[in-house]
C-alpha cells in the first residue's frame, strides 16, 4: 500500500517498521512532527518529549545501552545542545541501533540560524545518511538502525525543511520487531574515562575505515550514468533540483551516505565525466571533500552557499537562465507573523513596552514576536533558554559600571524548562539583580502545542506530575517575596509587578500564567481561568480615533476610516479596552 | 518532465488551504499520478501567509514550483494572488477568491491594502474571480469556502476521472460530507 506522507511522517513510520522501542525529542521546527507521529504507535513503542535536546539524546543513548533500537529527534540548533554526549557516543558506540535525527532549516523558515549539521557528522565522526524525499526517509531509518548496529556507531539522519515538510508517496510495510540485546556489563566500552576512551578512539579509526568501504559500494551511493559530458554530485533535496535542472543531459552521483565520505566511488565517478558539478545546499561539504581529493568541480563558485536552493536557483546559477514569468507593478504588503488576537502575552508586553531604561533580553518562542512593532519590547534573542543568563550578564555589567539601565529577561514556560532553569540558578547563586519573567502559557506554543513538564500531560497523553514554577524558584534560593504572580492580560497588574521587581537590587521572578488562546483547554484550564466566549466591541459614538487601541498591535483591530474590531477573530481579552482612554470599548458576553 | 503539472494554493493561515490541498493530492494519487506536495506555513500563529505546492505527473522530482511554472494558482485571498503571480505559467489561470484579509502593517494604518488588484492582474493574465465565501454562506456554512475554491480549481486544471465526491467524503468531518460535496460542485460550476 502506498500513502502520501511528509518526510517527518515517513521517519516516524520507518522508525516503527524498523523495530524502534524508545524515542525522545524536544520539539523544534522542522522536526516536531516526527515525534508527534510516533505517538500513534504507542502500543508498540515508547516516545516522549524531553525538556531539552541534550536530555533527549542522553535518554536515547541509555535505551541503546539497555539493548533496544532508539532515536532522538531535534532541529539543527538542538544538536548544538546535544553535542556533548554525541561526540563521546561516537567513541563508545551502541548496543541497540541508535539514530539522531537532525532537521536543518536552510533559508531559516523558522530558525535563528541555518547551520549545516553535516559538519557535525564529520566533527563527531558518526555515520551520516541524507534522505532526499519521504520514501527514502523511511528507508534510511530502517537502514540506519542496521548500520548503527553493524558498525557500532550512532547514525546522524540529516533532514532539511523541504524533506521534512514535503509529501511524497511512500510504500508501507509491516513492523519487524527487533529483540532486545540482553544486558551485559562492558565498562571498557561504555565508561569514557581517558584510559578507556583512548582505546575506543583507536578502534573508532578502524570502524571509520570499515564504514567508508561500505559507503563506496553501498546501494544508496549509486551513480546514474547518462553519458560522459556532465556529471553532478549531490545529496539530499538538492538532488531533486539538480535532476530538474540537468534532466537526462547529465550523469548523477546521488549520495545517500555522506559520512564517512566515499572517496573511491567519487574518484571513479569524476574520472568518467568531462565536467563535474556539485549541487548542495548551504556549506560546501561535498566540495571540500573533492578538493581534498584534488578533484576539480564547479560548486559554490556558482551555487549560493547560504539560503535554501530550488530548481530556479540551480538553473540560474548553472545556465544563467530563468523561466518566463509575469511581473505586476503593484506590490503585495508583507504579512509578518504577529502575536495572535487574544494572545495572553500581549497585555504583559504592552506594560513592558512602556518601561524606560531597561534592557530586555528575549528567548525563543511565540513571545519573540514581542520584538515586532508596535510593541518592540524585546532587545535581544540568541538561543533556547538564553534570555535569563544574557539578562543576568547584562544586569551585573550595568550595575558594576553604574549605568541607569536595568535588565529584564523574558522566557516561555517550555523554554524555561529547556535550559532556563540553569540560567536562573546562575542569577540566584551569584546574587544577580535582573528581573526574570517566565511567561507561562500552559503549553509549548510556537511549535504547535506540545506538552511539557509544566502542563501535566505526557506526549503519549497520560496525566503526569506538573512543575510548580513558583515553588521551583523558591527551592533554588529565590526569596518568596521576590516572586510575583501575574495575569498577563491585566496591564495594571503587569505594570505593578514590573515596577516592584525593578525597584529591587536582588534576583526577582515574575511569573505570568494564562493559557495560549489557541490551545485545546484542559479541564484544569477551564477551572482555573475564565475562558467563556466573549468579545470586545468599539462603541463608535464614544470613539475619538486616538488609536491607543491600535497601539497594542492586535490583528483583530482594523484601523480604517472607522476603527473596528473584527468579530470572528476577537477573543475578548480586553487588552484594547484597558488602554482606551475614552471608555469606548465594551466587553460583550 | 514536460508532463508535470503544478498547482499552487496560497492564502492566509486558517483559511483551510491545507484540507483543500490534501483532498486534491489524494484525488491525484487515486488515479495513479506520482505526487509531491510541499507546504510552507509560517510559525504556528494565525494570520501568516501560507502556500501549498502540488506537483503531479509520471515522475516528480522537486516538490517546489518555480517561477512561471504553475499551471493554476488558487488564491484564497486577493493580496496573496498579487504576491504569487510570478509563479504562474504563461497561459496559466488564476482562480481568485474575492476576499480581503489585511495584514498587520495595513491594520496599523501605516500602509493601504492594494487597490484594484483584479484590474492589474486582468491586464496580464487569465483570472477567474468570485466570492467563494458568499457561495459557501448560501450553502449554509461559510467554512466550506475552501471546498468551493477546490471545485473551481479542479475545473481549471481539468483533472479527469477522479471520484472527487468520494475523496471529499473520506476527508471531511462526519456529518458535513454532503455540505462539502455540494460546495465542491458549486465551485466546479463557476465559469
XYZ file of C-alpha atoms in Angstrom:
780
model
C 0.000 0.000 0.000
C 1.229 3.490 -0.845
C 0.413 6.641 1.059
C 1.293 10.319 0.707
C 3.479 11.215 3.663
C 5.631 14.081 4.771
C 9.276 13.275 5.369
C 8.606 13.601 9.080
C 5.718 11.112 8.959
C 7.941 8.789 6.943
C 10.743 8.992 9.514
C 8.259 8.021 12.227
C 6.888 5.217 10.068
C 10.401 3.981 9.295
C 11.305 4.018 12.972
C 8.232 1.949 13.757
C 8.762 -0.509 10.881
C 12.409 -0.788 11.916
C 11.538 -2.020 15.395
C 12.154 1.152 17.365
C 11.407 0.847 21.069
C 12.468 4.212 22.511
C 12.313 7.777 21.194
C 12.965 11.068 22.912
C 12.851 14.548 21.429
C 12.420 18.223 22.050
C 10.015 19.996 19.661
C 11.534 22.346 17.099
C 10.559 23.257 13.542
C 11.001 21.452 11.162
C 11.466 18.288 13.286
C 8.441 18.381 15.611
C 6.030 16.110 13.696
C 8.480 13.192 13.712
C 7.927 12.504 17.368
C 4.288 13.609 17.324
C 3.687 10.940 14.692
C 5.478 8.278 16.729
C 2.800 8.626 19.389
C 0.302 6.818 17.109
C 2.370 3.649 17.526
C 2.410 3.859 21.319
C 1.114 0.307 21.744
C 4.387 -0.987 20.347
C 6.934 1.647 21.307
C 7.653 4.385 23.812
C 8.109 8.059 22.930
C 8.486 11.211 24.986
C 9.136 14.925 24.985
C 12.347 15.596 26.871
C 12.913 19.008 28.446
C 15.781 19.642 26.007
C 17.779 18.005 23.222
C 20.771 17.008 25.350
C 18.446 15.124 27.660
C 16.673 13.590 24.652
C 19.895 12.240 23.144
C 21.162 11.009 26.503
C 17.886 9.166 27.078
C 18.172 7.578 23.619
C 21.775 6.580 24.425
C 20.542 4.960 27.635
C 17.946 2.957 25.737
C 20.595 1.820 23.251
C 22.830 0.824 26.172
C 19.912 -1.216 27.513
C 19.851 -3.081 24.204
C 16.958 -1.650 22.158
C 16.693 0.424 19.000
C 16.316 4.078 19.899
C 16.292 7.558 18.445
C 16.380 11.226 19.340
C 14.946 13.923 17.071
C 15.587 17.654 17.066
C 16.053 20.712 14.916
C 19.547 21.694 13.788
C 20.257 24.047 16.701
C 19.112 21.331 19.096
C 22.147 19.304 18.051
C 24.315 22.086 19.486
C 22.668 21.395 22.837
C 23.083 17.640 22.386
C 26.631 17.831 21.029
C 28.280 16.972 24.335
C 27.028 13.387 24.588
C 27.151 12.951 20.790
C 30.924 13.290 20.460
C 31.623 10.705 23.144
C 28.840 8.405 21.934
C 30.811 8.122 18.684
C 33.627 6.561 20.724
C 31.549 4.186 22.837
C 29.266 3.088 20.055
C 25.933 1.414 20.631
C 24.269 -1.755 21.789
C 20.832 -1.275 20.204
C 20.909 0.765 16.985
C 20.598 4.489 17.661
C 19.723 7.313 15.289
C 19.949 11.040 15.898
C 17.641 12.908 13.519
C 18.807 16.438 12.794
C 16.292 18.595 10.900
C 18.170 21.516 9.362
C 16.418 24.653 8.190
C 18.146 26.143 5.122
C 16.730 29.571 4.464
C 15.666 29.927 8.115
C 11.932 29.464 7.599
C 11.581 29.349 11.366
C 15.014 29.376 12.949
C 17.578 31.778 14.284
C 20.390 30.464 12.051
C 20.880 27.950 9.251
C 23.897 25.924 10.308
C 24.733 22.897 8.156
C 24.723 19.907 10.501
C 26.509 17.661 8.045
C 29.576 19.208 9.658
C 28.576 17.545 12.935
C 28.776 14.065 11.444
C 32.309 14.753 10.316
C 33.360 16.518 13.526
C 31.879 13.861 15.813
C 32.751 11.027 13.385
C 29.344 9.415 13.196
C 27.833 7.740 10.152
C 25.559 10.116 8.206
C 22.578 9.465 5.942
C 20.869 12.184 3.894
C 17.370 11.402 2.592
C 16.079 13.280 -0.442
C 12.340 12.538 -0.125
C 9.737 10.792 2.015
C 10.210 7.229 0.737
C 13.943 7.464 1.244
C 13.458 8.969 4.712
C 11.565 5.863 5.724
C 14.062 3.520 4.068
C 17.045 5.246 5.692
C 15.567 4.988 9.177
C 15.403 1.220 8.822
C 18.804 1.049 7.152
C 20.166 3.406 9.817
C 19.342 1.011 12.648
C 21.067 -1.839 10.810
C 24.166 0.216 10.020
C 24.306 1.547 13.568
C 24.477 -1.992 14.893
C 26.718 -3.308 12.106
C 29.376 -0.589 12.530
C 28.814 0.070 16.249
C 28.130 3.751 15.656
C 25.420 6.297 16.242
C 23.832 7.407 12.956
C 23.028 11.007 12.101
C 19.993 11.179 9.811
C 20.210 14.635 8.331
C 16.890 16.049 7.145
C 16.111 19.546 5.846
C 12.895 21.579 5.947
C 11.824 20.604 2.422
C 12.358 16.913 3.076
C 10.614 17.145 6.467
C 7.571 19.071 5.240
C 7.105 17.842 1.663
C 4.829 14.942 0.934
C 5.614 12.106 -1.405
C 4.343 8.583 -1.976
C 5.637 6.013 0.475
C 5.215 2.243 0.302
C 4.050 0.976 3.658
C 5.473 -2.191 5.160
C 4.970 -4.079 8.398
C 6.889 -3.653 11.593
C 9.720 -6.074 12.203
C 10.351 -6.475 15.882
C 13.956 -6.392 16.951
C 14.715 -8.380 20.027
C 16.482 -6.605 22.863
C 20.145 -7.455 23.224
C 20.452 -8.886 26.748
C 22.339 -6.518 29.044
C 25.996 -7.256 29.597
C 28.327 -5.028 31.602
C 31.005 -3.591 29.334
C 32.925 -0.976 31.278
C 35.751 -0.629 28.741
C 33.291 0.249 26.014
C 30.869 2.472 27.844
C 32.777 4.189 30.636
C 34.552 7.009 28.850
C 37.429 7.546 31.226
C 40.619 8.700 29.479
C 42.110 5.213 29.643
C 39.078 3.607 28.005
C 38.417 6.470 25.612
C 41.972 6.295 24.240
C 41.384 2.691 23.253
C 37.975 3.439 21.786
C 39.439 6.327 19.774
C 41.807 3.931 18.035
C 39.006 1.466 17.415
C 36.875 4.300 16.058
C 39.512 4.893 13.384
C 39.163 1.257 12.321
C 35.388 1.465 12.329
C 35.559 4.561 10.135
C 37.619 2.647 7.578
C 35.021 -0.116 7.515
C 32.222 2.440 7.172
C 33.961 4.150 4.275
C 34.365 0.843 2.481
C 30.640 0.385 2.833
C 29.976 3.948 1.604
C 31.983 3.218 -1.544
C 29.949 0.181 -2.507
C 26.518 0.534 -0.957
C 23.217 0.603 -2.766
C 22.394 4.138 -1.636
C 25.509 5.710 -3.159
C 24.930 4.626 -6.702
C 25.904 6.527 -9.852
C 23.266 7.058 -12.512
C 25.076 7.363 -15.871
C 23.658 9.399 -18.754
C 26.743 9.948 -20.853
C 30.117 11.451 -20.013
C 29.728 15.154 -20.773
C 28.404 16.400 -17.429
C 28.493 14.794 -14.018
C 26.672 16.043 -10.938
C 27.453 15.034 -7.373
C 24.682 15.878 -4.970
C 22.872 14.827 -1.812
C 19.566 15.402 -0.017
C 16.835 17.508 -1.573
C 19.426 19.271 -3.760
C 19.351 16.107 -5.918
C 15.757 16.905 -6.908
C 16.696 20.409 -8.041
C 19.781 19.137 -9.879
C 17.697 16.440 -11.578
C 15.205 19.034 -12.839
C 17.950 21.402 -13.949
C 20.113 18.947 -15.879
C 17.487 16.308 -16.765
C 18.851 13.444 -18.853
C 21.804 15.501 -20.056
C 23.943 14.664 -17.031
C 25.155 11.691 -15.036
C 24.465 11.781 -11.321
C 26.191 10.582 -8.225
C 23.474 10.921 -5.628
C 24.984 10.328 -2.237
C 22.698 8.869 0.416
C 25.547 8.195 2.839
C 27.817 11.207 3.081
C 29.968 10.402 6.105
C 32.389 8.705 6.034
C 32.779 10.208 2.585
C 33.005 7.638 -0.244
C 36.335 8.728 -1.719
C 36.980 5.853 -4.127
C 33.491 5.984 -5.557
C 33.750 9.725 -6.066
C 37.138 9.447 -7.769
C 35.751 6.843 -10.115
C 32.672 8.904 -10.968
C 34.719 12.047 -11.505
C 37.065 10.190 -13.868
C 34.159 9.217 -16.112
C 32.790 12.697 -16.806
C 34.261 15.718 -18.579
C 32.732 18.438 -16.454
C 31.771 17.980 -12.836
C 29.240 19.967 -10.800
C 28.496 19.748 -7.103
C 24.949 20.773 -6.200
C 24.458 21.007 -2.441
C 22.560 23.255 -0.046
C 24.432 25.503 2.417
C 28.067 24.584 3.132
C 30.476 23.168 0.526
C 30.593 19.866 2.392
C 30.907 17.556 -0.619
C 33.002 20.119 -2.438
C 35.567 20.249 0.376
C 35.991 16.500 0.145
C 36.520 16.775 -3.599
C 39.113 19.479 -3.059
C 40.957 17.222 -0.618
C 40.989 14.554 -3.321
C 42.287 17.038 -5.869
C 39.151 16.686 -7.990
C 38.105 19.791 -9.871
C 34.423 20.624 -9.705
C 32.107 23.589 -10.095
C 30.201 24.109 -6.886
C 29.978 27.137 -4.668
C 31.680 29.226 -7.330
C 28.220 29.432 -8.915
C 25.734 27.936 -6.438
C 24.843 30.014 -3.356
C 26.429 28.814 -0.129
C 23.590 30.036 2.053
C 19.826 30.154 1.867
C 17.556 27.445 0.531
C 18.050 26.155 -3.004
C 15.348 25.351 -5.544
C 15.313 24.469 -9.216
C 15.094 28.157 -10.209
C 18.236 28.994 -8.280
C 20.208 25.981 -9.503
C 19.180 26.593 -13.127
C 20.056 30.265 -12.933
C 23.371 29.525 -11.227
C 24.425 26.896 -13.742
C 22.898 28.052 -17.021
C 22.075 31.696 -16.276
C 18.514 31.181 -17.485
C 15.195 31.917 -15.846
C 11.642 30.796 -16.621
C 9.456 33.345 -18.310
C 7.036 34.836 -15.822
C 4.710 37.797 -15.307
C 5.536 40.798 -13.219
C 2.878 43.164 -11.954
C 3.670 46.709 -10.893
C 1.526 46.572 -7.790
C 3.146 45.087 -4.727
C 1.638 42.929 -2.020
C 2.052 44.212 1.531
C 4.045 41.929 3.856
C 2.241 39.602 6.189
C 4.681 39.387 9.089
C 3.906 36.942 11.883
C 2.380 38.608 14.898
C 1.063 37.753 18.345
C -2.424 36.325 17.700
C -5.620 38.127 18.659
C -6.211 37.127 22.279
C -2.581 36.101 22.872
C -2.033 36.274 26.643
C 1.458 37.719 26.098
C 0.037 40.941 24.660
C -1.042 42.613 27.904
C 2.243 41.953 29.644
C 4.295 43.075 26.641
C 2.239 46.261 26.419
C 3.181 47.076 30.031
C 6.790 46.089 29.344
C 6.973 48.281 26.233
C 6.285 51.349 28.368
C 9.283 50.826 30.679
C 12.168 53.231 30.253
C 15.852 52.487 30.858
C 15.585 48.745 30.520
C 17.494 46.171 28.519
C 15.086 43.383 27.615
C 16.668 40.055 26.753
C 14.380 37.622 24.955
C 14.202 33.965 24.112
C 12.876 31.544 21.504
C 9.112 31.182 21.305
C 5.931 32.965 20.224
C 6.792 35.800 22.577
C 9.856 36.634 20.459
C 7.201 38.409 18.379
C 7.029 40.911 21.244
C 10.083 42.372 19.486
C 7.952 43.380 16.480
C 6.331 46.804 16.171
C 4.279 48.333 17.633
C 5.337 46.703 20.935
C 9.080 46.405 20.147
C 9.599 45.128 23.670
C 12.486 42.688 23.201
C 16.059 43.820 22.557
C 17.908 40.539 22.047
C 17.361 36.858 21.318
C 20.042 34.237 20.756
C 19.109 30.714 21.691
C 16.814 28.484 23.694
C 16.988 29.298 27.385
C 19.449 32.137 26.862
C 17.358 35.103 27.970
C 17.794 34.698 31.705
C 21.573 34.272 31.520
C 22.112 37.071 28.994
C 19.836 39.203 31.187
C 21.984 38.299 34.192
C 25.222 39.230 32.448
C 23.711 42.489 31.253
C 22.288 43.326 34.689
C 25.548 42.717 36.504
C 27.575 44.640 33.918
C 25.155 47.573 34.134
C 25.223 47.568 37.941
C 29.009 47.197 38.070
C 29.505 50.218 35.848
C 26.848 52.362 37.489
C 24.567 52.537 34.434
C 20.990 53.724 34.817
C 19.542 50.785 32.863
C 18.326 47.564 34.431
C 17.885 44.207 32.730
C 14.688 42.233 32.268
C 14.671 38.721 30.781
C 11.556 37.172 29.218
C 11.215 33.426 28.672
C 8.379 30.992 27.966
C 7.413 28.035 30.161
C 8.790 25.324 27.873
C 11.958 27.342 27.212
C 12.405 27.817 30.962
C 12.282 24.040 31.442
C 14.593 23.568 28.412
C 17.650 25.352 29.819
C 16.291 28.473 31.524
C 16.372 26.834 34.955
C 20.179 26.585 34.763
C 20.315 30.280 33.903
C 18.126 31.215 36.846
C 20.474 29.226 39.105
C 23.248 31.493 37.856
C 21.264 34.637 38.707
C 20.351 33.491 42.198
C 23.615 31.795 43.124
C 25.674 34.778 42.009
C 23.426 37.406 43.603
C 22.367 38.975 40.326
C 19.847 41.778 40.003
C 17.940 41.025 36.808
C 14.187 40.601 36.586
C 13.386 37.210 35.062
C 9.897 36.909 33.602
C 8.507 33.430 32.973
C 5.607 33.666 30.533
C 3.655 30.513 31.317
C 1.002 29.971 28.645
C 0.401 26.391 29.771
C 1.770 24.787 26.560
C 4.664 24.839 24.088
C 3.090 27.371 21.733
C 5.321 28.197 18.775
C 5.829 24.666 17.513
C 2.109 23.901 17.615
C 1.079 22.948 21.151
C 3.255 20.213 22.575
C 3.024 19.107 26.182
C 5.925 19.945 28.505
C 6.879 19.338 32.160
C 4.576 22.160 33.236
C 1.359 21.065 31.518
C 0.512 17.911 33.453
C 0.440 15.616 30.394
C 2.976 13.479 28.508
C 3.419 13.134 24.736
C 1.515 9.855 24.876
C -1.398 11.676 26.522
C -1.015 10.390 30.051
C -1.587 12.646 33.055
C 1.649 13.259 34.952
C 3.339 15.383 37.593
C 3.417 19.101 36.863
C 6.246 21.500 37.703
C 5.234 24.138 40.232
C 7.239 27.079 38.896
C 6.966 29.375 41.972
C 7.988 26.505 44.269
C 10.848 25.585 41.978
C 12.154 29.173 42.000
C 11.844 29.201 45.763
C 13.639 25.873 46.093
C 16.671 27.098 44.152
C 17.048 30.037 46.509
C 14.740 32.792 45.337
C 13.078 34.645 48.232
C 9.324 34.163 48.311
C 8.728 37.920 48.434
C 10.663 38.252 45.181
C 8.269 36.039 43.226
C 5.357 37.873 41.572
C 2.397 36.018 40.078
C 0.507 37.948 37.436
C -2.367 37.567 34.982
C -0.672 38.836 31.805
C -3.955 40.117 30.378
C -4.142 42.571 33.291
C -1.991 45.502 32.182
C -2.103 47.353 35.525
C -1.082 44.252 37.454
C 1.728 43.518 34.987
C 2.919 47.088 35.302
C 2.869 46.991 39.109
C 4.820 43.718 39.206
C 7.446 45.132 36.846
C 7.822 48.280 38.974
C 8.127 46.308 42.186
C 10.692 43.919 40.696
C 12.725 46.686 39.064
C 12.944 48.513 42.402
C 14.872 45.626 43.980
C 18.591 45.013 43.827
C 18.339 41.255 44.060
C 17.045 38.436 41.866
C 13.319 38.644 41.159
C 10.974 36.493 39.090
C 7.631 37.461 37.595
C 5.501 34.504 36.535
C 2.633 35.245 34.196
C 0.083 32.475 33.891
C -2.668 32.283 31.279
C -3.301 29.643 28.583
C -2.455 30.196 24.916
C -5.765 31.143 23.348
C -5.314 28.601 20.528
C -4.605 25.616 22.751
C -7.079 22.868 23.481
C -8.012 23.793 27.039
C -7.578 21.126 29.703
C -10.123 20.583 32.461
C -7.679 22.338 34.775
C -7.514 25.357 32.430
C -11.301 25.572 32.364
C -11.483 25.511 36.145
C -8.672 27.979 36.708
C -9.375 30.617 34.053
C -12.476 32.381 32.759
C -12.450 31.033 29.222
C -16.124 31.612 28.434
C -16.742 33.124 24.979
C -16.618 36.919 24.958
C -15.945 39.752 22.534
C -14.925 43.381 22.627
C -16.721 45.978 20.526
C -15.976 49.615 19.865
C -18.844 51.968 20.642
C -18.429 54.255 17.648
C -20.177 57.237 19.282
C -17.560 57.281 22.034
C -14.525 56.571 19.835
C -12.299 59.637 19.322
C -9.955 57.729 16.973
C -6.972 58.336 19.246
C -5.635 54.931 18.064
C -4.488 53.936 21.540
C -6.119 50.535 20.953
C -4.280 50.176 17.630
C -1.003 50.542 19.536
C -1.465 47.171 21.259
C -0.788 45.535 17.885
C -3.816 43.252 17.850
C -4.623 41.740 14.427
C -8.360 41.886 15.245
C -8.335 45.689 15.388
C -8.854 47.319 11.994
C -7.713 50.890 11.564
C -9.656 52.166 8.573
C -11.964 55.176 8.275
C -13.512 53.842 11.445
C -11.641 51.776 13.996
C -13.383 48.426 14.373
C -12.805 45.048 15.959
C -13.146 42.019 13.705
C -15.739 39.928 15.487
C -14.689 36.423 14.419
C -11.058 36.950 15.432
C -11.665 38.804 18.725
C -11.457 36.646 21.848
C -12.451 39.336 24.322
C -9.057 39.500 26.042
C -9.830 43.187 26.885
C -6.276 44.462 26.437
C -7.587 47.116 23.997
C -10.377 48.010 26.423
C -7.851 48.584 29.192
C -5.849 51.092 27.151
C -8.844 53.033 25.775
C -8.884 56.462 27.487
C -12.486 57.168 26.426
C -14.171 54.049 27.690
C -15.253 53.395 24.117
C -14.652 49.637 24.145
C -17.209 47.336 25.681
C -16.975 43.699 26.603
C -19.933 41.594 25.470
C -20.627 38.075 26.568
C 9.485 16.479 -17.328
C 7.077 18.222 -19.631
C 4.148 16.231 -18.414
C 4.489 17.572 -14.882
C 1.675 19.845 -13.772
C 1.986 22.276 -10.921
C -0.730 23.758 -8.756
C -0.195 26.432 -6.166
C -2.653 27.167 -3.372
C -1.980 30.378 -1.486
C -3.805 32.122 1.294
C -3.726 33.134 4.911
C -3.393 30.772 7.875
C -6.792 29.483 8.980
C -8.488 29.617 5.555
C -8.449 25.869 5.013
C -5.844 25.623 2.244
C -4.351 22.576 3.893
C -7.532 20.481 3.782
C -8.181 21.559 0.187
C -4.705 20.513 -0.876
C -4.989 17.241 0.998
C -8.169 16.346 -0.903
C -6.592 17.446 -4.176
C -3.461 15.372 -3.716
C -5.394 12.324 -2.558
C -7.548 12.584 -5.674
C -4.452 12.756 -7.854
C -2.890 9.746 -6.159
C -6.120 7.751 -6.589
C -5.761 7.862 -10.384
C -2.131 6.797 -10.366
C -0.128 10.008 -10.563
C 3.177 10.476 -8.802
C 2.504 13.422 -6.486
C 4.687 15.698 -4.408
C 3.341 18.367 -2.169
C 5.161 20.991 -0.172
C 3.822 23.240 2.497
C 5.343 26.296 3.994
C 3.384 27.726 6.799
C 4.727 30.473 8.972
C 5.096 29.764 12.614
C 2.062 28.437 14.406
C 0.414 31.846 14.778
C -2.770 32.706 12.994
C -2.796 35.031 10.051
C 0.517 34.389 8.263
C 0.935 33.738 4.538
C 0.536 30.067 3.697
C 1.285 28.284 0.471
C 0.880 24.706 -0.641
C 2.558 23.478 -3.767
C 1.367 20.382 -5.542
C 3.163 18.808 -8.479
C 1.997 15.698 -10.277
C 2.806 13.612 -13.334
C 4.599 10.357 -14.194
C 7.645 11.107 -12.075
C 8.083 14.216 -9.947
C 11.455 15.269 -8.568
C 11.345 18.693 -6.912
C 8.486 19.350 -4.501
C 8.796 23.079 -5.213
C 7.186 25.068 -8.012
C 9.491 27.530 -9.741
C 8.778 30.959 -11.210
C 6.494 30.781 -14.235
C 5.753 27.118 -13.611
C 2.289 26.863 -12.038
C -0.486 25.732 -14.380
C -3.078 27.046 -11.953
C -2.823 29.229 -8.883
C -5.707 29.414 -6.443
C -5.539 32.465 -4.229
C -7.762 32.159 -1.181
C -7.079 35.833 -0.530
C -6.685 38.637 -3.035
C -3.398 40.179 -1.940
C -1.850 36.697 -1.924
C -2.766 36.453 -5.624
C -0.630 39.504 -6.208
C 2.239 38.118 -4.124
C 2.430 34.841 -6.059
C 1.539 35.876 -9.621
C 5.155 35.455 -10.769
C 4.812 31.711 -10.328
C 2.050 31.414 -12.924
C 2.960 29.795 -16.228
C 2.398 31.765 -19.449
C -1.177 30.971 -20.371
C -1.927 29.610 -16.897
C -5.048 30.504 -14.959
C -5.509 32.118 -11.601
C -8.589 31.411 -9.500
C -9.079 34.263 -7.052
C -11.316 34.394 -4.051
C -12.601 37.954 -3.841
C -11.800 38.274 -0.171
C -9.502 40.715 1.605
C -7.596 39.944 4.783
C -5.497 42.952 5.744
C -2.076 42.182 7.246
C -0.676 43.865 10.348
C 1.018 46.830 8.611
C -2.350 47.565 6.967
C -4.278 47.137 10.227
C -1.899 49.535 11.910
C -2.767 52.076 9.247
C 0.816 52.520 8.042
C 0.079 51.192 4.522
C -3.062 50.658 2.480
C -4.439 47.417 1.148
C -3.510 47.473 -2.564
C -6.390 48.830 -4.663
C -7.804 47.211 -7.819
C -5.735 44.040 -7.709
C -8.187 42.398 -10.125
C -7.665 45.114 -12.707
C -3.882 44.909 -12.545
C -3.917 41.121 -12.834
C -6.555 41.013 -15.562
C -4.389 43.092 -17.876
C -1.771 40.375 -17.969
C -3.280 37.032 -17.111
C -6.394 34.899 -17.274
C -8.246 35.173 -13.994
C -11.432 33.700 -12.592
C -12.570 35.786 -9.702
C -15.569 35.262 -7.459
C -16.724 35.479 -3.869
C -16.313 31.923 -2.595
C -17.328 32.955 0.904
C -20.742 34.127 -0.335
C -21.316 30.878 -2.175
C -20.336 28.957 0.934
C -22.706 31.034 3.028
C -25.545 30.330 0.612
C -24.855 26.639 1.034
C -25.268 27.117 4.753
C -21.727 27.299 6.175
C -19.060 29.921 5.387
C -16.353 27.461 6.424
C -16.736 25.353 3.258
C -15.272 28.246 1.276
C -12.115 26.193 0.801
C -14.017 23.356 -0.849
C -15.841 25.795 -3.156
C -12.402 27.023 -4.245
C -11.203 23.452 -4.653
C -14.118 22.853 -7.058
C -13.141 25.862 -9.144
C -9.523 24.698 -9.115
C -10.310 21.167 -10.271
C -12.350 22.648 -13.109
C -9.476 24.950 -14.088
C -6.866 22.171 -14.084
C -9.224 19.782 -15.805
C -8.351 16.643 -13.874
C -10.374 13.791 -15.330
C -11.622 10.547 -13.881
C -11.175 11.209 -10.173
C -14.079 10.292 -7.884
C -13.939 13.676 -6.174
C -17.169 13.161 -4.221
C -15.701 10.028 -2.682
C -12.369 11.644 -1.830
C -14.161 14.595 -0.227
C -16.443 12.369 1.828
C -13.436 10.480 3.185
C -11.610 13.647 4.230
C -14.160 15.928 5.846
C -15.762 15.916 9.282
C -18.538 13.384 9.824
C -21.943 14.901 9.269
C -20.564 17.526 6.859
C -19.974 15.229 3.868
C -22.938 16.343 1.746
C -22.376 20.022 2.502
C -18.774 19.729 1.307
C -19.705 17.747 -1.790
C -22.237 20.404 -2.778
C -19.653 23.113 -2.054
C -17.280 21.363 -4.441
C -19.908 21.225 -7.187
C -20.866 24.853 -6.642
C -17.229 25.839 -7.189
C -16.880 23.497 -10.162
C -19.917 25.080 -11.844
C -18.440 28.577 -11.890
C -17.131 29.829 -15.186
